[in-house]
Structures are given as structure tokens and as C-alpha cells.
Coordinates of C-alpha atoms and ligand atoms in Angstrom, one line a residue:
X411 CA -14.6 -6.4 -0.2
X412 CA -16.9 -3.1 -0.6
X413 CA -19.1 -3.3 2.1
X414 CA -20.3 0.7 0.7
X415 CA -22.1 0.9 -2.5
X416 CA -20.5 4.5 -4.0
X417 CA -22.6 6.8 -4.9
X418 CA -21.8 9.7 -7.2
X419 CA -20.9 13.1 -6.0
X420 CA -21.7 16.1 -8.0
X421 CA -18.9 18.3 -7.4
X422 CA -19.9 21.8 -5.9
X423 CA -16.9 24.4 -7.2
X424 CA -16.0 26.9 -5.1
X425 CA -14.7 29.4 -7.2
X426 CA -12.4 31.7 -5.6
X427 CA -10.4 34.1 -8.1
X428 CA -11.8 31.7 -10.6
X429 CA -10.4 28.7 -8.6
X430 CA -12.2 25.6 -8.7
X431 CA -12.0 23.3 -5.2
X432 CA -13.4 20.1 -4.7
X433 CA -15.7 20.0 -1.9
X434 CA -17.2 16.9 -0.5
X435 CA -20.6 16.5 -0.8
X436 CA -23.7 14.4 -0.6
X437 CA -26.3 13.9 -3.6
X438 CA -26.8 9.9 -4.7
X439 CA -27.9 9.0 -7.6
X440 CA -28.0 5.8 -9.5
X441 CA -24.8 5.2 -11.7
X442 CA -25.7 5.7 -15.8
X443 CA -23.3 5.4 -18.5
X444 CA -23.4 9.5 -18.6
X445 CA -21.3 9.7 -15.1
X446 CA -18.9 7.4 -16.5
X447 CA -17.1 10.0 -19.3
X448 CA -15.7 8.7 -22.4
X449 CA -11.8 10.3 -21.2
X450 CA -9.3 10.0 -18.9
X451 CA -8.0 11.8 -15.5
X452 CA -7.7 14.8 -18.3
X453 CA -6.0 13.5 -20.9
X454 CA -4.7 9.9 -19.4
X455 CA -5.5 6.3 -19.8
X456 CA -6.4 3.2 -17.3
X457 CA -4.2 2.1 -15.1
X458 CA -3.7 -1.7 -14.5
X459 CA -5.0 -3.2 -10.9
X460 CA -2.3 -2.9 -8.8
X461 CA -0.7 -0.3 -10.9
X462 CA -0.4 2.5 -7.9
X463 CA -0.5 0.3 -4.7
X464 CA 0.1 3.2 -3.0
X465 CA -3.4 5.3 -4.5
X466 CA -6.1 5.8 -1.9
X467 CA -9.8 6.3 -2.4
X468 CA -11.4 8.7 0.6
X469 CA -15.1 7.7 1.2
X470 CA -16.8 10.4 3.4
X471 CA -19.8 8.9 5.4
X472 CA -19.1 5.8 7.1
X473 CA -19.8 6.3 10.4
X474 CA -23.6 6.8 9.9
X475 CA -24.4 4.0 9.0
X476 CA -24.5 4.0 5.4
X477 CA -22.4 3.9 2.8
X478 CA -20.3 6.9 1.8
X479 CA -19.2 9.0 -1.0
X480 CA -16.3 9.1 -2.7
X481 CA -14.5 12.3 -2.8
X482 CA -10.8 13.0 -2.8
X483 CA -7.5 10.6 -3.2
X484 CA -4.2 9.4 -1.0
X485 CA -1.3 8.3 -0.9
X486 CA -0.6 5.4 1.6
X487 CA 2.8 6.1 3.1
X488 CA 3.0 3.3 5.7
X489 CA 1.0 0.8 6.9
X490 CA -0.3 2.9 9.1
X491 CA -0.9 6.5 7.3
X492 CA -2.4 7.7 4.5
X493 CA -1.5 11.4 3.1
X494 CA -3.7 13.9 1.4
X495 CA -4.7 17.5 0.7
X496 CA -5.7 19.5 3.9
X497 CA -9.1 20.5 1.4
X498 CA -9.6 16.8 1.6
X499 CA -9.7 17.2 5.5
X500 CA -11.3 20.3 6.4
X501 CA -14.1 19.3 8.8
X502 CA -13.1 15.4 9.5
X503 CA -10.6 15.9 12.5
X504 CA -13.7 16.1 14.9
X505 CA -15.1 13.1 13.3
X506 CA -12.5 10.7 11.7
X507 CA -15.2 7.6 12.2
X508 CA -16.5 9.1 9.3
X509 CA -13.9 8.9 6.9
X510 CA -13.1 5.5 5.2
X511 CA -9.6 4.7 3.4
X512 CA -10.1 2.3 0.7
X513 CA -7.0 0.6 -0.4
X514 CA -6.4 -1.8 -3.7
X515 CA -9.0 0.0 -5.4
X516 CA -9.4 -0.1 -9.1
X517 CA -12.8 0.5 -9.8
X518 CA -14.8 3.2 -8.3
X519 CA -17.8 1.4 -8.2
X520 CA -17.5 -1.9 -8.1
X521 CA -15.5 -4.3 -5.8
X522 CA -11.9 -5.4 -6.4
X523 CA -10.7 -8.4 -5.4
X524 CA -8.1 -7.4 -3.0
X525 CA -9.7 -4.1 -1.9
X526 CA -9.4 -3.0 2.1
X527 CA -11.6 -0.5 3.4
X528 CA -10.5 1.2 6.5
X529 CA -11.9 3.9 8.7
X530 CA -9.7 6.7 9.8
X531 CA -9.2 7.2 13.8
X532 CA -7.4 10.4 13.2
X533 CA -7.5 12.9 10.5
X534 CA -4.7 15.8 11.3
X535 CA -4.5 19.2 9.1
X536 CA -1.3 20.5 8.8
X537 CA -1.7 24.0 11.5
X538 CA -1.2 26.4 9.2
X539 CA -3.3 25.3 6.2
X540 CA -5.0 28.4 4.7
X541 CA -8.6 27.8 3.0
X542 CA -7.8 30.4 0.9
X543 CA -4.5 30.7 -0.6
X544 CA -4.3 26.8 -0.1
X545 CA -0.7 27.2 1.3
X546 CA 0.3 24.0 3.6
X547 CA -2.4 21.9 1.9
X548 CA -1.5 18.9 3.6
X549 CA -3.4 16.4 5.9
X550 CA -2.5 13.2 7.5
X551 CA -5.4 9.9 8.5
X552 CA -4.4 7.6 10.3
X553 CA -5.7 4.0 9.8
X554 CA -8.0 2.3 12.8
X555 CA -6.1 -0.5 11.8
X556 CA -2.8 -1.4 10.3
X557 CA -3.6 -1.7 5.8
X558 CA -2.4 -5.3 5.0
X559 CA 0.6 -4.8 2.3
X560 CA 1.3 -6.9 -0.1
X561 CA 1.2 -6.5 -4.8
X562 CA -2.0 -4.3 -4.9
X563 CA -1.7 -2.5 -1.5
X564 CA 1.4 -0.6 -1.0
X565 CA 3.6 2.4 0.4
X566 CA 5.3 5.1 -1.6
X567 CA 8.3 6.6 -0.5
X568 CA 8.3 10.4 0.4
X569 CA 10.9 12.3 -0.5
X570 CA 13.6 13.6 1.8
X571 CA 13.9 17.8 2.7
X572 CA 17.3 17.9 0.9
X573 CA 16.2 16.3 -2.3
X574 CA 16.8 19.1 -5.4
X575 CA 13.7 20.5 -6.2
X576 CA 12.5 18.3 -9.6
X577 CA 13.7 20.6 -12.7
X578 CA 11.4 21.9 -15.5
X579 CA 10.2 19.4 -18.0
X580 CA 10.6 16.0 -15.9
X581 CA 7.2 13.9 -16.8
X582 CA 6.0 12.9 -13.6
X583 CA 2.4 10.4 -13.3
X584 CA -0.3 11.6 -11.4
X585 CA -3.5 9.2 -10.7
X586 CA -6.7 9.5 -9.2
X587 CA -10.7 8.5 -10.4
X588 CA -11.8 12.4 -10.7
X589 CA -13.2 13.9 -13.7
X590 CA -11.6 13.7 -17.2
X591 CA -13.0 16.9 -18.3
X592 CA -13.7 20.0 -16.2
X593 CA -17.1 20.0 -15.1
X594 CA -17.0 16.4 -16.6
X595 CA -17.7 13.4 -14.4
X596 CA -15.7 11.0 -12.6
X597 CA -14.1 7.9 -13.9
X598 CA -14.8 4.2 -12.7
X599 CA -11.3 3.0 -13.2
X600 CA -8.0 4.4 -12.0
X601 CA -6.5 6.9 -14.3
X602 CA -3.5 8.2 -14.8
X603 CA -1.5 10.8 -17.3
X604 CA 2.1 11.9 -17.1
X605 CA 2.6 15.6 -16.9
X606 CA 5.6 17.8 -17.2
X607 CA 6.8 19.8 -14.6
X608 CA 6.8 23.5 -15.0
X609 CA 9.1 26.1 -14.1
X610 CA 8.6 29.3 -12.0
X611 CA 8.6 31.5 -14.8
X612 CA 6.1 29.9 -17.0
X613 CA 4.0 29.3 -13.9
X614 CA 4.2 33.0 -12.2
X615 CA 3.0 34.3 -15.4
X616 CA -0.1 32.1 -15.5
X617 CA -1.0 32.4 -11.9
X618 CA 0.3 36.0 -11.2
X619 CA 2.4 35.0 -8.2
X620 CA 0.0 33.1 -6.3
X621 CA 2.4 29.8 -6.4
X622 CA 4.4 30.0 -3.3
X623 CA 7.9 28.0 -3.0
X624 CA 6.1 25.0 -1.4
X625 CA 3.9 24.6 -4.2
X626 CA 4.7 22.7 -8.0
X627 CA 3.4 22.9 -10.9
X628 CA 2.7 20.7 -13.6
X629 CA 0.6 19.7 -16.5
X630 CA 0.1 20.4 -20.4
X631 CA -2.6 21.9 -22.2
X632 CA -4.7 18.5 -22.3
X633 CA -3.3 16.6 -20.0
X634 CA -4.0 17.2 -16.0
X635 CA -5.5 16.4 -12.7
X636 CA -9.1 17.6 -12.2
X637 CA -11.6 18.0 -9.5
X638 CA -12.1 14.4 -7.2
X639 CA -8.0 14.0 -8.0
X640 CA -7.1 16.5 -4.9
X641 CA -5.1 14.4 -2.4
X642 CA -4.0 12.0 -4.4
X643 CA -0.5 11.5 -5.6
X644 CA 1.9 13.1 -8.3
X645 CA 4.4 10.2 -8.3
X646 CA 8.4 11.5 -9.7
X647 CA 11.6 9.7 -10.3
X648 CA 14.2 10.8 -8.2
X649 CA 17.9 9.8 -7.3
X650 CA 19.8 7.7 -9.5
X651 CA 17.9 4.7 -9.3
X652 CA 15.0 6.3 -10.4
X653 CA 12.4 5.2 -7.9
X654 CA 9.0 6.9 -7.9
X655 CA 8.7 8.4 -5.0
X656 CA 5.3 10.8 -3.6
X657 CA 7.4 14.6 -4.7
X658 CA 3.5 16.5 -4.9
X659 CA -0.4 16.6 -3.8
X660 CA -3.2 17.3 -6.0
X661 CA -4.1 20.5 -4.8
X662 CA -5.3 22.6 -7.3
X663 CA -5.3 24.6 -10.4
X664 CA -7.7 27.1 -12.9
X665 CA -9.9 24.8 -14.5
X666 CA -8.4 22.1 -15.6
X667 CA -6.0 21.0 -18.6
X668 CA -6.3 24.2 -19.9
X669 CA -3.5 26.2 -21.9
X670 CA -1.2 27.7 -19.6
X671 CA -3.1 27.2 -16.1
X672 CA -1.3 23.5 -14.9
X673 CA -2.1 21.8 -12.0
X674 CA -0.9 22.4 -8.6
X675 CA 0.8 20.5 -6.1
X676 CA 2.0 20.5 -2.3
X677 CA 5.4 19.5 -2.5
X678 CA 5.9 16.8 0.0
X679 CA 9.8 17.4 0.9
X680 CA 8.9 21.0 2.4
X681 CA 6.5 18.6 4.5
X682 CA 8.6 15.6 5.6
X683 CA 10.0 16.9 9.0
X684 CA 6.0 18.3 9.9
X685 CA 4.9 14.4 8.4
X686 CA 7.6 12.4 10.6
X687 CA 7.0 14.8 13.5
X688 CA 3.4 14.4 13.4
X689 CA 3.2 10.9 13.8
X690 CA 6.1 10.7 15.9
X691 CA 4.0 13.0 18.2
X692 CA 0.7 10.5 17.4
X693 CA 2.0 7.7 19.0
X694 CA 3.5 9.7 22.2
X695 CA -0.1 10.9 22.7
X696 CA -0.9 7.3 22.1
X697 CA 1.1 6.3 24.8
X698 CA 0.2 8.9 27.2
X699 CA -3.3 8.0 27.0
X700 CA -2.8 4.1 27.2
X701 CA -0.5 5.1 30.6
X702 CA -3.4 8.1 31.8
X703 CA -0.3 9.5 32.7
X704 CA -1.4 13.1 30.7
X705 CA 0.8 14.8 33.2
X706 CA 3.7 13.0 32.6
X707 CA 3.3 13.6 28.7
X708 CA 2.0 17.3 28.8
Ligands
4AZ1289 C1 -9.9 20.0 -7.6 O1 -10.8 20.9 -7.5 C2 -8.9 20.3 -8.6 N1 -6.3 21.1 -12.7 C3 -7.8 19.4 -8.7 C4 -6.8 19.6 -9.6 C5 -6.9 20.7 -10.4 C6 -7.9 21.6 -10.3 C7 -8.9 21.4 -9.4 C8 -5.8 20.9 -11.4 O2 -9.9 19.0 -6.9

């Protein structure tokens, strides 16, 4: 159940080498028809409830007492942890009471039957996350209490460090309830929009060597992520069985769905040893501070 009312956000772009950042912000206003857009993510369509199980909304807010705003997705990776963008993060590890996880949500803002909302007791950003080249844009919040799994609440799989990097052209689906137009508005229910992946050359040239080897591209003119989709997942097939598993991070991009300038992601398998060492660490510190035994642990 919502116990929040959202509220919209108007998006303030921080353009950096013309590079457009969400940033979480305040500013309510009462929902009209205008903030609901006539698109999609860019370019997408609805998802079904229950589609992405795994697709968090963050709510920034809670703690105070009133209701929070929505403004960035997740990935729910276990019952436990839910991963994002560290631009998502920036400012929340000193205060994760603020942050609130909803999971099984389909509308933005409404209720959904089997929707859990959960405030964050940690929020970690990866060390060496730069604000300004976005390298390492990866975060991890943990849940103050365990997410209940079950058809429209789910984990998606991350991918392993030795899993080939996913070759040009592979559609992968990326989701989220941010804007279906640059500078357009948000979208009340769940989009989502397959985009190809593109390789290094195509992407060098557009962004003039800013992608680094830990970052992905992908996208068509038309079809891509947008601002209020960073941290939330770009789902790919991989293996022979083909399972979706979590391969980027919205992260960011020029604009978006514009010709030549695709969306960019954190890819996840450069991250796996820093996200299973992280919360491997988490519940050591847990344990040290259950025991008070800090100099045993320290
Ligand atoms: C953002 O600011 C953002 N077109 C997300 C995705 C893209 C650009 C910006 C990719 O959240």
C-alpha cells in the first residue's frame, strides 16, 4: 500500500559538456494530465504489472515525515539489496532513513495492489565514483527490512565478471517511469523499450572518448532511457538459456534518443566482486556491532 502520495519532480539538468543528470529535487505540485506525456520511456510502451519484478522506484523524503518524491530507479538484487546509479545516491549515505524503496510498483502515482515500500538503512557509493566523468556509477541500499518475494516483487540476476562483454546489435529492455521525451515529463506507468547495443566505434565517435571500458552503450535514434530512468535496469539475455539478467545501469547520455548520442550504462559484471564484497563486508560490520566487539572486527 502507498502510504506517500508522489509528487512530481521537475528535473533540474545539470549540464556538464552538454550532459544532462538527474538530480533529485523537491517542487510539488498537483498531478494534471500535462505531467503525464502522451509517449513512452523514449520511444517504448507499458509494461504489464508484474512485468519487471525486479524494477525499483526510489522515493527521496521519508524520513521527515511526509511523503517523498520520486526520483531515480533500481534493481532489486536480493531480498535484501537494491542496486542503482551512484548519482542516484550522492548525499543519502548520511541519511538512508530518508530514502524509500518501493517495490511491485506499476503506477507512479497511484497504489498497486501488491506494492511494498521500504526505507533504506544503508545507502553505499561505490569509493571511487566520480561526479564528473560518472565513472563507477554504482550504489548499493540496503532494505530496513527483508522485500517479500513472490510474482510482482522479484530479484534479477547479475551477471558474473567472466561473462563476454554483450556484442553490438543485441536488443536489450531497459524500464523505468522517467520522461518519454527530453525535457518531457515523467510517465505514471512502467515503461519499457528495447534498445540495441552499440559498439565502441560507433560510440567513441559520438562521445569523443568519454565511454570508459566499464561503461555500455545503447539505444537508437528514438528509442532510449531519459532523465528519472538513472538507476534503474538495462535487462540482457545472456548464456544459452537466455535469461535476462541486470548486464547495465541507467547512467547517462547527451540528451536523450537523439541520433547518434545512446544511452549510457554501468556495466554490472566490472562490478560484481565490489557488489558481493560490499555486502559481504555489510553483514561483518553487522555483526561486529551486534557483538560491540569493534576491536575484534577492526
Ligand atoms: C538522466 O539524466 C539520464 N539518454 C538518463 C538517461 C539518459 C540521459 C540522461 C540517456 O537521468
Amino acid at each position: 500500500m502507498k502510504n506517500f502520495v508522489f509528487v512530481i519532480l521537475l528535473l533540474f539538468l545539470y549540464s556538464t559538456d552538454c550532459r544532462k543528470i538527474t538530480r533529485k529535487v523537491r517542487n510539488k505540485s498537483q498531478l494534471t494530465s500535462r505531467y503525464h506525456g502522451g509517449g513512452k520511456i523514449v520511444g517504448g510502451q507499458d509494461a504489464s504489472y508484474g512485468q519487471f519484478p525486479y524494477q525499483a522506484a526510489l522515493i527521496w523524503g521519508m524520513g521527515d515525515g511526509w511523503t517523498g518524491i520520486f526520483y531515480c530507479g533500481g534493481s532489486l538484487i536480493n531480498k535484501d539489496w537494491v542496486v542503482t546509479a551512484a548519482h542516484c545516491c550522492s548525499g543519502d549515505e548520511e541519511s538512508p532513513e530518508n530514502v524509500g524503496v518501493v517495490l511491485g510498483n506499476h503506477q507512479l502515482f497511484q497504489n498497486d495492489a501488491e506494492q511494498q515500500t521500504i526505507v533504506a538503512s544503508r545507502v553505499i557509493i561505490h569509493e571511487d565514483f566520480d561526479y564528473y566523468t560518472l565513472e563507477n556509477d554504482i550504489c548499493l541500499i540496503k532494505l530496513s527490512q527483508p522485500a517479500q518475494l513472490g510474482p510482482k516483487v522479484d530479484k534479477i540476476d547479475l551477471p558474473e565478471t567472466n561473462d563476454p562483454e554483450i556484442e553490438a546489435g543485441v536488443l536489450c529492455t531497459v524500464s523505468g517511469w522517467g520522461n518519454t521525451e527530453e525535457n518531457g515529463s515523467l510517465s505514471d506507468i512502467l515503461q519499457y523499450v528495447d534498445v540495441p547495443v552499440v559498439g565502441d566505434l560507433e560510440y567513441n565517435v559520438a562521445y569523443s572518448g568519454e565511454i570508459v571500458e566499464t561503461m555500455l552503450c545503447a539505444g537508437e535514434t528514438g528509442k532510449d532511457s531519459c532523465q528519472g530512468d538513472s538507476g534503474g535496469p538495462l535487462a540482457c539475455a545472456s548464456g544459452a538459456g537466455g535469461k535476462k539478467v541486470l548486464t547495465g545501469i541507467v547512467s547517462w547520455g547527451e540528451g536523450c534518443a537523439r541520433p547518434d548520442r545512446p544511452g549510457v550504462y554501468t556495466q554490472t559484471r566490472y562490478f560484481r566482486d565490489w557488489i558481493d564484497q560490499t555486502i559481504e563486508d555489510n553483514e561483518m560490520f553487522l555483526m561486529c556491532q551486534n557483538l560491540s566487539a569493534f576491536h575484534f572486527c577492526f
